[in-house]
Every structure is written in structure tokens, then in C-alpha cells.
PDB file of C-alpha atoms in Angstrom:
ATOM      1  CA  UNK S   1     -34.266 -11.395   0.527  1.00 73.00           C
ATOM      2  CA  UNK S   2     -33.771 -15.252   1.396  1.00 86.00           C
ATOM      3  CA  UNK S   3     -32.858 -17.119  -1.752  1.00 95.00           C
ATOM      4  CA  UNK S   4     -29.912 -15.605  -3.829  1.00 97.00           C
ATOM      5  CA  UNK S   5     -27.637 -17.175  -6.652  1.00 98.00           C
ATOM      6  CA  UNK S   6     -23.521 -17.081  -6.827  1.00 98.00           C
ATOM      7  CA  UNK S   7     -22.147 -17.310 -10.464  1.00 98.00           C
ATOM      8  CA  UNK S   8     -18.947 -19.004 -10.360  1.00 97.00           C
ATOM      9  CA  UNK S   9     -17.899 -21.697  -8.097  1.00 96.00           C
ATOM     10  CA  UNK S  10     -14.201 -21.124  -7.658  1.00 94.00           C
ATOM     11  CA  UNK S  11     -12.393 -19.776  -4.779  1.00 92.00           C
ATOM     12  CA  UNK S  12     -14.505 -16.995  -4.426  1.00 96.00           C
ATOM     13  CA  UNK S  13     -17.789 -18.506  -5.493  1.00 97.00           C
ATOM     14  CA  UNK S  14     -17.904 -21.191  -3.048  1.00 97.00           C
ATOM     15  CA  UNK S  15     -16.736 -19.329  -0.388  1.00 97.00           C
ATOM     16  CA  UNK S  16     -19.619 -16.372  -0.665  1.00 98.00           C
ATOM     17  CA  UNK S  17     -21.710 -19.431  -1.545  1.00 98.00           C
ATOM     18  CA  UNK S  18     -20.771 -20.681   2.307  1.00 98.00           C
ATOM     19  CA  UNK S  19     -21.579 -17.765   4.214  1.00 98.00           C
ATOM     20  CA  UNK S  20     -24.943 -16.903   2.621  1.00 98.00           C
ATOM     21  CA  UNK S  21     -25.878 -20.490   3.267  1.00 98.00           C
ATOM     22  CA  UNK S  22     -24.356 -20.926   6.613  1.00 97.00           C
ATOM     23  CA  UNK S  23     -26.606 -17.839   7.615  1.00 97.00           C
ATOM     24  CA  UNK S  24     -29.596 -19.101   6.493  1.00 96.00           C
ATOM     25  CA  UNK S  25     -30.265 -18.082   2.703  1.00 97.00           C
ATOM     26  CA  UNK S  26     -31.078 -20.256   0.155  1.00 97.00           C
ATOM     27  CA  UNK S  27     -28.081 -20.326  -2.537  1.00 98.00           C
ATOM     28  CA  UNK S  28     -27.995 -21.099  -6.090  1.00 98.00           C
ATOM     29  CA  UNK S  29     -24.555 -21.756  -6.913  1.00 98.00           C
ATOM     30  CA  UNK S  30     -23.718 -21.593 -10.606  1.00 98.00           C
ATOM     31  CA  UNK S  31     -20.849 -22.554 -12.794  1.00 97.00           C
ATOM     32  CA  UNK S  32     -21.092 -23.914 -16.564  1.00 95.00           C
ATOM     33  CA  UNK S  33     -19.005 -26.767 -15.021  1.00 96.00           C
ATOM     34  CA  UNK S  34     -20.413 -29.538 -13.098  1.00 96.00           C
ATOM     35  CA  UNK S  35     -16.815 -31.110 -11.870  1.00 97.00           C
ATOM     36  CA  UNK S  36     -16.182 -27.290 -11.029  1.00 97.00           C
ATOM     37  CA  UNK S  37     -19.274 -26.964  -8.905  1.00 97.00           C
ATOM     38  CA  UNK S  38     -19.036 -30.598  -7.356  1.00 97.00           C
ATOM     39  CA  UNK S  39     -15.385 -29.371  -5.828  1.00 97.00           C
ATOM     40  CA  UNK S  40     -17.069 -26.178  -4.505  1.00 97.00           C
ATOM     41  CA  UNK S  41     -19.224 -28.901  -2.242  1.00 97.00           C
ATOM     42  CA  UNK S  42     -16.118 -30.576  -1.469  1.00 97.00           C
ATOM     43  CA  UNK S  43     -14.698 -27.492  -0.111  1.00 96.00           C
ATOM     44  CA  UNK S  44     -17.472 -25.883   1.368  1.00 97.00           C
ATOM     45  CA  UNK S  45     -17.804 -29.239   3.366  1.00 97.00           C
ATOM     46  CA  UNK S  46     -13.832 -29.600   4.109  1.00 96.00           C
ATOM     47  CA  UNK S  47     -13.766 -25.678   5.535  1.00 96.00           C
ATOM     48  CA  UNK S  48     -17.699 -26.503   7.877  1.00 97.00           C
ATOM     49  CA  UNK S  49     -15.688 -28.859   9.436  1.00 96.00           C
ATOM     50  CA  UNK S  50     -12.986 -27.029   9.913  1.00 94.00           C
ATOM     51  CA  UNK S  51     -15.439 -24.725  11.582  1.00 95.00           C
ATOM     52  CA  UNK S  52     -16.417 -27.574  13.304  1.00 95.00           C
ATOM     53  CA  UNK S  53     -13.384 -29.047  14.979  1.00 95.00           C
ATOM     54  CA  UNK S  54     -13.284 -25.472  16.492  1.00 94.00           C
ATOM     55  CA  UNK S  55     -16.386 -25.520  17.617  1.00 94.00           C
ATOM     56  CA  UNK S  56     -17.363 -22.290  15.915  1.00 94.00           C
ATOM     57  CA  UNK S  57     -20.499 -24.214  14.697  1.00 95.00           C
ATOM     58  CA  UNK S  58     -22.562 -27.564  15.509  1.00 96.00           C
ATOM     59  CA  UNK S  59     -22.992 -30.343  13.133  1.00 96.00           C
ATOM     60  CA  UNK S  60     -26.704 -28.962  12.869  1.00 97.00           C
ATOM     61  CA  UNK S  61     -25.693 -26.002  11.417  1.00 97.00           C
ATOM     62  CA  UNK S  62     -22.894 -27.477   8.904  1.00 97.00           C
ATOM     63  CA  UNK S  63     -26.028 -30.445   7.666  1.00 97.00           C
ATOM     64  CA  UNK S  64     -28.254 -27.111   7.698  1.00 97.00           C
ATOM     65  CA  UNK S  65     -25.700 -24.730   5.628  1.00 98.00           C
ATOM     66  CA  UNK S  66     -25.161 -27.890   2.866  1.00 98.00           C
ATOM     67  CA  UNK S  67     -29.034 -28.429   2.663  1.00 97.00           C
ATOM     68  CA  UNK S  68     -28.854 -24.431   1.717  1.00 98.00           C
ATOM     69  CA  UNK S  69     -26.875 -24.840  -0.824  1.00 98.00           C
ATOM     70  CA  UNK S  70     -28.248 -25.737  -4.981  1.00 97.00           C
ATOM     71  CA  UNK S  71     -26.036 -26.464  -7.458  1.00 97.00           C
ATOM     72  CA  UNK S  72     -26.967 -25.084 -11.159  1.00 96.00           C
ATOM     73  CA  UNK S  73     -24.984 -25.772 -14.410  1.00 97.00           C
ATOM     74  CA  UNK S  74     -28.597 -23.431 -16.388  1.00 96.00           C
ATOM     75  CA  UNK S  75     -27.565 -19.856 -15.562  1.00 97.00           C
ATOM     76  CA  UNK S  76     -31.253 -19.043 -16.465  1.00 97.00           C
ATOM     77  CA  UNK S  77     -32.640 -21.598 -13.732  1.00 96.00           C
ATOM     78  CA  UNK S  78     -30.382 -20.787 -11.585  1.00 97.00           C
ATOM     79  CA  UNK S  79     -31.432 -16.923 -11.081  1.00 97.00           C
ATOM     80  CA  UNK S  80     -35.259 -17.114 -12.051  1.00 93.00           C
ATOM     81  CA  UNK S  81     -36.376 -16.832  -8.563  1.00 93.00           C
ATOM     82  CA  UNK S  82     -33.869 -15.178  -6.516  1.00 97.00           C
ATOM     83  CA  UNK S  83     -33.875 -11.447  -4.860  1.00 97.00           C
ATOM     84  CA  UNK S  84     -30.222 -11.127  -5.742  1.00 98.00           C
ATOM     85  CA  UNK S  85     -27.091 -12.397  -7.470  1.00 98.00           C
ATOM     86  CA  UNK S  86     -23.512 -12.172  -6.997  1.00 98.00           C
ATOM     87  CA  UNK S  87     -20.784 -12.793  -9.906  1.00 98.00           C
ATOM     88  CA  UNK S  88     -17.815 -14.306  -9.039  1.00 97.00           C
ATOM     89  CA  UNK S  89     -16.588 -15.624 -12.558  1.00 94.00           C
ATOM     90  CA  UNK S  90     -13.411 -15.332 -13.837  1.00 89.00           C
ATOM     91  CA  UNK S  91     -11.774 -11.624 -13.365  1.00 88.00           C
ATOM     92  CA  UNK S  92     -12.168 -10.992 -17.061  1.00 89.00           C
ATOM     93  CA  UNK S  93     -14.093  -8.350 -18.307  1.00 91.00           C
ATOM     94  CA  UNK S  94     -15.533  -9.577 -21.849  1.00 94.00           C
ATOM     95  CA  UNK S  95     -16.846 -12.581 -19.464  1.00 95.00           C
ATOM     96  CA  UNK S  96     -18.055 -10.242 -17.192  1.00 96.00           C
ATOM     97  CA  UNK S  97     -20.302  -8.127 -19.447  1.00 97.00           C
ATOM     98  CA  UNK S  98     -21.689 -11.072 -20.902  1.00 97.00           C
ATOM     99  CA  UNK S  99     -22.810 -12.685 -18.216  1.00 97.00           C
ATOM    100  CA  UNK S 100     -24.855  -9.662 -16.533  1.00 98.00           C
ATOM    101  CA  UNK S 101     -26.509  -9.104 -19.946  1.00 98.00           C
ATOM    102  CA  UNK S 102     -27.553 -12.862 -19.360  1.00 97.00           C
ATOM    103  CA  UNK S 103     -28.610 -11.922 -16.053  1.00 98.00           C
ATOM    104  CA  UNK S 104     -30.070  -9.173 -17.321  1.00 97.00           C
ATOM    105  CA  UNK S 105     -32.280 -10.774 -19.059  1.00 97.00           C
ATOM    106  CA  UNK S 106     -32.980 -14.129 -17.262  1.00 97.00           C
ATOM    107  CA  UNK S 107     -32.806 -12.629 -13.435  1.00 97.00           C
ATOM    108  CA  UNK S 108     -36.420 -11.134 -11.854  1.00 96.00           C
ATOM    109  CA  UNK S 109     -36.146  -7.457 -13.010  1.00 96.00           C
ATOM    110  CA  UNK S 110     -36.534  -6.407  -9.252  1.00 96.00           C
ATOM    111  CA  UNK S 111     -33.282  -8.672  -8.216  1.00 98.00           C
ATOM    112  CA  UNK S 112     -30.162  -6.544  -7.252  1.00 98.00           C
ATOM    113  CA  UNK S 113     -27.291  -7.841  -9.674  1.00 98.00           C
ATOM    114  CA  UNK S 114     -24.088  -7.213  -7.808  1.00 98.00           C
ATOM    115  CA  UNK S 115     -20.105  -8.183  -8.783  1.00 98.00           C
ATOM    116  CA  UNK S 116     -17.702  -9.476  -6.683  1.00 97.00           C
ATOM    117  CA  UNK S 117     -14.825  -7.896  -8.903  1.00 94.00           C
ATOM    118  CA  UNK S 118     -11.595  -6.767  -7.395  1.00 90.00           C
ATOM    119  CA  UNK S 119     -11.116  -3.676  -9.797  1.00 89.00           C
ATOM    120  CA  UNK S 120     -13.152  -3.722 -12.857  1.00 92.00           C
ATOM    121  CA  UNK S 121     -15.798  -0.808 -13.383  1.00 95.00           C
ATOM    122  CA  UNK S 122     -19.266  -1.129 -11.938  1.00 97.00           C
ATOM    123  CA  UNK S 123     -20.424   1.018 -13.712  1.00 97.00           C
ATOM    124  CA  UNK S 124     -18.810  -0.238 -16.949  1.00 96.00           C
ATOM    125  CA  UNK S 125     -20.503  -3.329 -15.781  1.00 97.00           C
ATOM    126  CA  UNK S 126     -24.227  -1.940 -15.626  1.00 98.00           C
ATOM    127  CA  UNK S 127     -24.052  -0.460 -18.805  1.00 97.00           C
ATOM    128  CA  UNK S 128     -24.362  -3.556 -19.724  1.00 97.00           C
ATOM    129  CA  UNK S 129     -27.704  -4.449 -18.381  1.00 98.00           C
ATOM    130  CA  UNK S 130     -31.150  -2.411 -18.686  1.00 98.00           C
ATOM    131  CA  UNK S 131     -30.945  -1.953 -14.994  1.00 98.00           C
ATOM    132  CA  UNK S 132     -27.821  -0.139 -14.004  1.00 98.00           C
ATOM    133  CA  UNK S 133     -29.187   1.588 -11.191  1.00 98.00           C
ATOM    134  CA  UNK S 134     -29.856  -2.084  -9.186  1.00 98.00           C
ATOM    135  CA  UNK S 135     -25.902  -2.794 -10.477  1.00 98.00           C
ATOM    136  CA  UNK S 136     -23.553  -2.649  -7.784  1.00 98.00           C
ATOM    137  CA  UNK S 137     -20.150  -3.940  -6.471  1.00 98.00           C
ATOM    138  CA  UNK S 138     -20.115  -6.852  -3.356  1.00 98.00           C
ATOM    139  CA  UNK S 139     -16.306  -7.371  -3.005  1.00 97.00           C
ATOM    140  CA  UNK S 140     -15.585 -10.253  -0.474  1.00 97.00           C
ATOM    141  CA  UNK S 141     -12.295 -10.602   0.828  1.00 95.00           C
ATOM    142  CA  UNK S 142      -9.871 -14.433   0.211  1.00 92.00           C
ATOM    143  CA  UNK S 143     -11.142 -16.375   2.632  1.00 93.00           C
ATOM    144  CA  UNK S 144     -14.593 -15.506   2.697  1.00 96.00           C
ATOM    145  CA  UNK S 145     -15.924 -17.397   5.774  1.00 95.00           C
ATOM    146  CA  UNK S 146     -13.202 -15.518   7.671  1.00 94.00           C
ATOM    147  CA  UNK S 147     -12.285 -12.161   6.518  1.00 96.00           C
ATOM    148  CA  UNK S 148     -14.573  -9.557   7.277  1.00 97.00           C
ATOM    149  CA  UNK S 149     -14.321  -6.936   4.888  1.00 97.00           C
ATOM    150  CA  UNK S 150     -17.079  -6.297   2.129  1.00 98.00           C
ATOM    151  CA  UNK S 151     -16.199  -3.066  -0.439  1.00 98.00           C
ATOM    152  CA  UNK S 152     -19.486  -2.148  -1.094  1.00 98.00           C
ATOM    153  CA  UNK S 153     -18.897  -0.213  -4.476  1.00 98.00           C
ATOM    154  CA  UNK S 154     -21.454   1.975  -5.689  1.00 98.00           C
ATOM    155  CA  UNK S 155     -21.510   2.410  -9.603  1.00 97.00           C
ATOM    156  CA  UNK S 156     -22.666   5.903 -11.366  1.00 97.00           C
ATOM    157  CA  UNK S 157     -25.962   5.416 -11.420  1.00 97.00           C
ATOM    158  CA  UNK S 158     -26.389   2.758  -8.294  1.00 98.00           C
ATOM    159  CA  UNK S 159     -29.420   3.519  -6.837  1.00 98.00           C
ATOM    160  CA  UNK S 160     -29.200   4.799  -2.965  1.00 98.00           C
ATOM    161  CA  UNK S 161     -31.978   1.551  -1.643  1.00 98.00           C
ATOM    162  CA  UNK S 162     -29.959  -0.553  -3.381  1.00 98.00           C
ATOM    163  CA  UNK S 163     -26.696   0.584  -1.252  1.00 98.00           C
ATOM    164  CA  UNK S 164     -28.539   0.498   1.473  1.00 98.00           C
ATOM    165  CA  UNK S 165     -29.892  -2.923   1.443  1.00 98.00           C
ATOM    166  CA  UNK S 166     -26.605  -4.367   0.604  1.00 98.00           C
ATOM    167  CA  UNK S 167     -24.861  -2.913   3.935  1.00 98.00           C
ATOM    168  CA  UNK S 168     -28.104  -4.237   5.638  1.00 98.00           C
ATOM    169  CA  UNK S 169     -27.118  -7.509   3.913  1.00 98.00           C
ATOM    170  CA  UNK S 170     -23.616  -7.754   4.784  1.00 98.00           C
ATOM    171  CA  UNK S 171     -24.418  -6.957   8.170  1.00 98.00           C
ATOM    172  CA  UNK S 172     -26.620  -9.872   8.388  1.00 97.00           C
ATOM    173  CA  UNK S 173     -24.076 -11.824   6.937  1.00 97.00           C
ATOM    174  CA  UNK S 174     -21.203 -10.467  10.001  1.00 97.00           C
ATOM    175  CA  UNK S 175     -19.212  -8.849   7.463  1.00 98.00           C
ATOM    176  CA  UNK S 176     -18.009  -5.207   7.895  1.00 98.00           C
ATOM    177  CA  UNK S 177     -19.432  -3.481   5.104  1.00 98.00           C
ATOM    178  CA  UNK S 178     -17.286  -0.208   3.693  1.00 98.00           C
ATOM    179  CA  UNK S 179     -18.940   2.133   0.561  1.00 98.00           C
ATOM    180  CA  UNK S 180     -16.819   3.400  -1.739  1.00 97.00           C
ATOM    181  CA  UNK S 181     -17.048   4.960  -5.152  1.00 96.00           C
ATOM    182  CA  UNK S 182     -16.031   3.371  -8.625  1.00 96.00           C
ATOM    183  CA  UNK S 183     -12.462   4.093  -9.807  1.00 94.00           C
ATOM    184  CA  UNK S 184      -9.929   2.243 -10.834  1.00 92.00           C
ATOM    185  CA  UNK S 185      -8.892  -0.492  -8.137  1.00 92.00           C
ATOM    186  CA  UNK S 186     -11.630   1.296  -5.936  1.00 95.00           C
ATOM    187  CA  UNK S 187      -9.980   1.701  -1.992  1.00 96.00           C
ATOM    188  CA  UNK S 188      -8.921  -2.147  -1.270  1.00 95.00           C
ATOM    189  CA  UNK S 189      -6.751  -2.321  -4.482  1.00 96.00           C
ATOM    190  CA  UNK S 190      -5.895   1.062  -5.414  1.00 95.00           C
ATOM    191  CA  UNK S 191      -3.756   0.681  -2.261  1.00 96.00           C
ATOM    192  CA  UNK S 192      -2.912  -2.657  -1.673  1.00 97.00           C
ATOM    193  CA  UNK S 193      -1.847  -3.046  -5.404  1.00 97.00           C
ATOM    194  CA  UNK S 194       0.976  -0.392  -5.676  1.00 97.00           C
ATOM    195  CA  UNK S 195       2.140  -1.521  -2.214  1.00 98.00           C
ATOM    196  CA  UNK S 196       2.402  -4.966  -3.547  1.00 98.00           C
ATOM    197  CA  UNK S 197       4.222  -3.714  -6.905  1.00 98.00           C
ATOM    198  CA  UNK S 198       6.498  -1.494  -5.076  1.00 98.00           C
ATOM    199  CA  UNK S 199       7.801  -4.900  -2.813  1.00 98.00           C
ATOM    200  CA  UNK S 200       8.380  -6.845  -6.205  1.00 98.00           C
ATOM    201  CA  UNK S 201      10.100  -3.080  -7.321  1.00 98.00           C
ATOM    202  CA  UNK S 202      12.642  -3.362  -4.289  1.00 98.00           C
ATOM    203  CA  UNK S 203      13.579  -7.140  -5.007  1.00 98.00           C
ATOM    204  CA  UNK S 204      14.160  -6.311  -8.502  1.00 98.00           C
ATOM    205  CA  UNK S 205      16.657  -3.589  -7.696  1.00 98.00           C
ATOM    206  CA  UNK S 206      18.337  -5.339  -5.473  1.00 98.00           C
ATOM    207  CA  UNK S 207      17.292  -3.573  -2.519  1.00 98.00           C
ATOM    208  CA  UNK S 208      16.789  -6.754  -0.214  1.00 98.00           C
ATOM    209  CA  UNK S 209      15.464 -10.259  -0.377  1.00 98.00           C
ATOM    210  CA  UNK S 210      11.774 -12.112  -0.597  1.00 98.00           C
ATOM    211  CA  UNK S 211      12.040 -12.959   3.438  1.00 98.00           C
ATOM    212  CA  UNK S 212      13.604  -9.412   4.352  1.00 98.00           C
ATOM    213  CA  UNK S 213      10.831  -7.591   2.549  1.00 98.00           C
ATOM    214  CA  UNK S 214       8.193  -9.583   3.937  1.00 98.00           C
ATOM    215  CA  UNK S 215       9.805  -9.133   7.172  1.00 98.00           C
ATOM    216  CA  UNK S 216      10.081  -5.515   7.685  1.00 98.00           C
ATOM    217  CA  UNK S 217       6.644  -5.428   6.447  1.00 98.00           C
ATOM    218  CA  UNK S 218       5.348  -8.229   9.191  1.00 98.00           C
ATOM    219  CA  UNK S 219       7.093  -6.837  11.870  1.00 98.00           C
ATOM    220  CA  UNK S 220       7.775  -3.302  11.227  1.00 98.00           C
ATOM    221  CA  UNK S 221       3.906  -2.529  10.189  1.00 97.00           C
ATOM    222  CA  UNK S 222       2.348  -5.522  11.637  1.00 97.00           C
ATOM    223  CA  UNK S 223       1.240  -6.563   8.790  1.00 96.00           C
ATOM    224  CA  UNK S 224       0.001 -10.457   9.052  1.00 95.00           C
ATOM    225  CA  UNK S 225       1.681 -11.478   5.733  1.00 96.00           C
ATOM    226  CA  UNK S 226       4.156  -9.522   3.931  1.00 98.00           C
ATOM    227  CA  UNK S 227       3.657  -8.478   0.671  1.00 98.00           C
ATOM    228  CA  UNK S 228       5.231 -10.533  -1.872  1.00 98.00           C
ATOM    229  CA  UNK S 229       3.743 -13.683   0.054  1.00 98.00           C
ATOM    230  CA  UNK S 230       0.356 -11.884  -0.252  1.00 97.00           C
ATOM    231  CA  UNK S 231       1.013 -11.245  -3.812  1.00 98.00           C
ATOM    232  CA  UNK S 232       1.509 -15.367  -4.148  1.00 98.00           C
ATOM    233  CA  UNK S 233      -1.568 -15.863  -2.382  1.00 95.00           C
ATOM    234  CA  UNK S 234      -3.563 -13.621  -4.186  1.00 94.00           C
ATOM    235  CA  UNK S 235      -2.161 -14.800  -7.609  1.00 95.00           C
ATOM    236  CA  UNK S 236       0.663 -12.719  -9.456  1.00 97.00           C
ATOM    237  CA  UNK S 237      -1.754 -12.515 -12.461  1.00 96.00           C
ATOM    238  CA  UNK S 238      -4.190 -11.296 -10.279  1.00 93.00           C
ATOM    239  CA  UNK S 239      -2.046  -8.541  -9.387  1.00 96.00           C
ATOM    240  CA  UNK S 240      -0.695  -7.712 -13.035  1.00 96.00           C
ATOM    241  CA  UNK S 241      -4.284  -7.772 -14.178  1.00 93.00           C
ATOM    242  CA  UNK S 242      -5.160  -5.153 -11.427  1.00 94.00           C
ATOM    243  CA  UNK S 243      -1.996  -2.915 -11.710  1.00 96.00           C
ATOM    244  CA  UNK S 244      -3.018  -2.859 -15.513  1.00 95.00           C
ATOM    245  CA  UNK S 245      -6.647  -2.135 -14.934  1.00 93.00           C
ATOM    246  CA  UNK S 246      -5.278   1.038 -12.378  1.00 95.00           C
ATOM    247  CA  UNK S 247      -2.395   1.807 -15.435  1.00 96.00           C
ATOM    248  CA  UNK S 248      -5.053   2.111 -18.036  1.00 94.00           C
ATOM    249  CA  UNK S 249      -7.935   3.685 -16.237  1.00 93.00           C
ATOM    250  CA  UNK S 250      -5.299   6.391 -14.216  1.00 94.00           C
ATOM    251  CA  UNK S 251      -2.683   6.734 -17.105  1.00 96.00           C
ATOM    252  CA  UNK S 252      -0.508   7.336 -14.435  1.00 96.00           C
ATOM    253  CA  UNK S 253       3.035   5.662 -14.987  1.00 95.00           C
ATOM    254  CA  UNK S 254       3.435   4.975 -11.201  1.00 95.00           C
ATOM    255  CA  UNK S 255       0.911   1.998 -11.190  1.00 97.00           C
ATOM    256  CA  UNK S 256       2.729   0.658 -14.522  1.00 98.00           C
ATOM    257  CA  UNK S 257       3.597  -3.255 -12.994  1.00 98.00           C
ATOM    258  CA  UNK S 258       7.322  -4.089 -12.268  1.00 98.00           C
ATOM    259  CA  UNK S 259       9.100  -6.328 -15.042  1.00 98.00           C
ATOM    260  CA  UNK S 260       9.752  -8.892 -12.603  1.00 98.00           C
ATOM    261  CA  UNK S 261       5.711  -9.043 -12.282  1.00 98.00           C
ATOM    262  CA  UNK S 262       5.715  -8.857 -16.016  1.00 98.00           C
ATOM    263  CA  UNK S 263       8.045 -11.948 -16.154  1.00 98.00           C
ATOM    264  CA  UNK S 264       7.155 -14.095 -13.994  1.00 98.00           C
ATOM    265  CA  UNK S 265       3.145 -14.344 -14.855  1.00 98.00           C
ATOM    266  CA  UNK S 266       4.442 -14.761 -18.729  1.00 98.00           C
ATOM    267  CA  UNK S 267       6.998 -17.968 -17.939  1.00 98.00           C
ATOM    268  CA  UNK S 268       3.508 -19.183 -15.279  1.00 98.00           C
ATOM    269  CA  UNK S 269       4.858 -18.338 -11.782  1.00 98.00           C
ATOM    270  CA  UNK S 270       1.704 -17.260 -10.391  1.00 98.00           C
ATOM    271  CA  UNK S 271       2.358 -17.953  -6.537  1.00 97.00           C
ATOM    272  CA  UNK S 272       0.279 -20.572  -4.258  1.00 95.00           C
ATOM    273  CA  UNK S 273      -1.870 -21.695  -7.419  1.00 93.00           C
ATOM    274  CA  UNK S 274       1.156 -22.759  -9.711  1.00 96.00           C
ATOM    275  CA  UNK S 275       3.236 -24.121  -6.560  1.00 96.00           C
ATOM    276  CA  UNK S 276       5.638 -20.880  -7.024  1.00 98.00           C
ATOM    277  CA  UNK S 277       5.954 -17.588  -6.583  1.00 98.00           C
ATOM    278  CA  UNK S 278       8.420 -15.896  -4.451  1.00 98.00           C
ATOM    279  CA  UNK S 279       8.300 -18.464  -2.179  1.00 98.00           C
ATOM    280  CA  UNK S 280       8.112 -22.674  -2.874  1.00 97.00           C
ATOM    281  CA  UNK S 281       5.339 -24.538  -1.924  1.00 96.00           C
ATOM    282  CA  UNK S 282       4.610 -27.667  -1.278  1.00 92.00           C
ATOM    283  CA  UNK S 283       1.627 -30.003  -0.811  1.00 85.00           C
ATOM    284  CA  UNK S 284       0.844 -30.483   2.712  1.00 83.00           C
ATOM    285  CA  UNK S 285       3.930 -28.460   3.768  1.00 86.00           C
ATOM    286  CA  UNK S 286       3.113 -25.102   6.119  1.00 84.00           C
ATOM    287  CA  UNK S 287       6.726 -23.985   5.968  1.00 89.00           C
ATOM    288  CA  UNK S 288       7.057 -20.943   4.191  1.00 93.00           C
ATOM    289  CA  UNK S 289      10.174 -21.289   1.677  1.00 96.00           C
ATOM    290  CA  UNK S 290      12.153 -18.224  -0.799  1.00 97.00           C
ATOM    291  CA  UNK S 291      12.112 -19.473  -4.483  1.00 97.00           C
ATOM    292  CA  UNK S 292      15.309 -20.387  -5.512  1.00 96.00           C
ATOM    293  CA  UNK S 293      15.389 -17.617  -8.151  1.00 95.00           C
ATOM    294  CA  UNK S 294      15.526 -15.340  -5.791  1.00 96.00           C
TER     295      UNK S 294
END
């Protein structure tokens, strides 16, 4: 497996994009957009030489990890020839299915067709497709190039070799690799996301503030960010579409999102991406300041 492709060239995209490339696989990346794709380079390049001012690679390896990397705007071109593909599109899951029934069709029918969803069903996924057993979930972790955990989710009918050569792959890659099974929000989410909903829960009462919560949770649990920041970083529609997906797919009221959640991603406070959240932020500021609604 040395040449793979990466649909979607956002935040996610380019950073899976960057680590198969930087460890020496020849990567497709794909995105309907050209401007979209040329600001994947950008950042790609910005974060190797970030890598670079640490010294945590040479400028051999940062000219070698760019020469890896294609850029495709023909979704059919752009997985012809490759051994495997990851989706990173959009976490919406009419786009989804449509795009691995294009893969489906375009992709070698040997290449392994995995997802880098956060909580939609695998195996709703390769029902799509006339391969479901080579269908599986590759969930990176926000920053890729950094964080270390791969879910590895296995759909229904996921074949075992195809498991197997996926931990094999994120090996290679340094990643840790975990297997799970497909459920609503799988293990990452179907924690983290209740956490997450119970913080916003606890502000909305009236139980204590955006920097208290955080707090207790930093330095009582050692968490490295508290939760409602995390929730801004991740993207507060991020989270309401996950706490739905585990609502619908559980019918269990206790994952039904907070109000406040409800609220805020309706009137477009979605956290780091909209410049507020719970917190304030700034361009080129690091300082970490409570919204004024709260």
C-alpha cells in the first residue's frame, strides 16, 4: 500500500493528507474545490515548518512530504490507482453515502474505502457500496500530525484482513491504533460527547461559570483543556450533530443536547471557527477569554 487518496481537504483532510505523505506514501488529495485544496498546501506547508523550527524534521523531509502530496479536483482520477482511500468530507451523511457510491464505483475494487467520521454508521456507510466488507472507519484525532489516536471502527460486515491491515497501517503511520465496534458515537464520542453536553448542562443551570468548569476539569482530572473550550475547538455544531446522531440511534433522553447547545449553533456561535463560543477569540491572540454572555 504506497499511494492512497484523502477526499476532502479541510481540517481533517489536509492534516491525514500530511502524515501519509510525511511518511512516505503517495497522496491524492481531493476536494471539488481548487481554492479549498490550494489552502490545504498552504497549511500543510505552514504546520512542516512548524515541525521544522523544532527540529522534529529536516528540510529534506518537509521538500520530500510536499513532493508526496497530488492535488485532484476529478474524484474519479483521483482514486483510480490507489490501494486505499480515506473520506474526510463534510460530517454529513447524504454527502457521505454519495460519495462512497462514487468511490464505489470509480476506486480499484481491491482498494480498502475507509471514513474518517466522528459518529456516523460504518456500516450504514458500506451499504452503500458493493463492497461493504473492505468498508471501514479510520478516525484521526484534531490535529492530526500530533495526536495519536486512530478509532479503528469495524462496520458489520468489515472484513477481519481489512482490520488488520489498517492497525498495520496506522502503526506505520506512529499513530496508536484502538478497534472498536459501530454504535452510535462509537468509544471516542459516545464518551467525550455527553461529558461535553453535561459541562454546557452545568453553565446553563447556573451551577458555575465557563473558566470554573473548565477549571475543575483541567486541574481536578488533568484534563489538558476543559470541556466547554474543547467543545469550541471542536465546533459546537460538531457536537450538536454528534449528541443528535447518539439521541437518535440510542433513543435514550440522556444524550438529548442542552438548549444552550441548541441556541447557540442556531444564532452561529460555533466556537474557534466563528471567533465565539464560550470563550472570545481573537486573531493572533493566545489568551484564552469567557464570552461576554456568559
Amino acid at each position: 500500500m504506497q499511494k492512497i487518496a484523502v477526499i476532502g481537504a479541510g481540517t481533517m483532510g489536509n492534516g491525514i493528507a500530511h502524515v501519509f505523505a510525511q511518511n512516505g506514501y503517495a497522496v491524492n488529495l481531493v476536494d471539488v474545490s481548487a481554492p479549498a485544496l490550494e489552502k490545504a498546501l498552504q497549511t500543510i506547508t505552514r504546520n512542516l515548518d512548524r515541525q521544522l523550527a523544532k527540529e522534529a524534521i529536516t528540510e529534506a523531509i518537509k521538500t520530500q512530504t510536499l513532493g508526496n502530496i497530488s492535488l485532484q479536483t476529478d474524484l474519479a482520477t483521483g482514486v483510480k490507482d490507489v490501494s486505499l482511500v480515506v473520506e474526510a468530507a463534510t460530517e454529513n451523511i447524504a454527502l457521505k453515502l454519495k460519495i462512497f457510491q462514487d468511490l464505489d464505483q470509480h476506486a480499484h475494487p481491491d482498494a480498502i474505502l475507509a471514513t474518517n467520521t466522528s459518529s456516523i454508521s460504518i456500516t450504514k456507510i458500506a451499504a452503500a457500496t458493493k463492497r461493504p466488507a473492505k468498508v471501514i472507519g479510520m478516525h484521526f484525532m484534531n490535529p492530526v500530525p500530533v495526536m495519536k489516536l486512530v478509532e479503528i471502527i469495524n462496520g458489520y460486515a468489515t472484513d477481519k484482513t481489512v482490520t488488520s491491515t489498517i492497525v498495520a497501517l496506522s502503526e506505520k503511520l506512529g499513530k496508536v491504533p484502538c478497534v472498536v465496534n459501530d454504535y452510535p458515537g462509537f468509544i471516542a464520542n459516545r464518551i467525550l460527547m455527553p461529558m461535553i453536553n453535561e459541562a454546557i448542562c452545568s453553565l446553563f443551570e447556573g451551577v458555575a461559570g465557563v473558566a470554573e468548569i473548565d477549571t475543575v476539569m483541567k486541574l481536578g482530572m488533568a484534563h489538558p483543556m476543559g470541556p466547554l473550550q474543547l467543545a469550541d475547538f471542536i465546533g459546537l455544531d460538531v457536537c450538536l450533530s454528534i449528541l443528535h446522531v447518539l439521541h437518535d440511534g440510542f433513543g435514550n433522553p440522556k444524550y438529548a443536547p442542552c438548549p444552550l447547545l441548541v441556541n447557540m449553533v442556531t444564532a452561529g456561535y460555533l466556537g474557534v471557527k466563528s471567533g465565539e463560543g464560550f470563550y472570545k477569540y481573537t486573531a493572533g491572540s493566545k489568551e484564552l477569554v469567557v464570552s461576554e454572555r456568559f
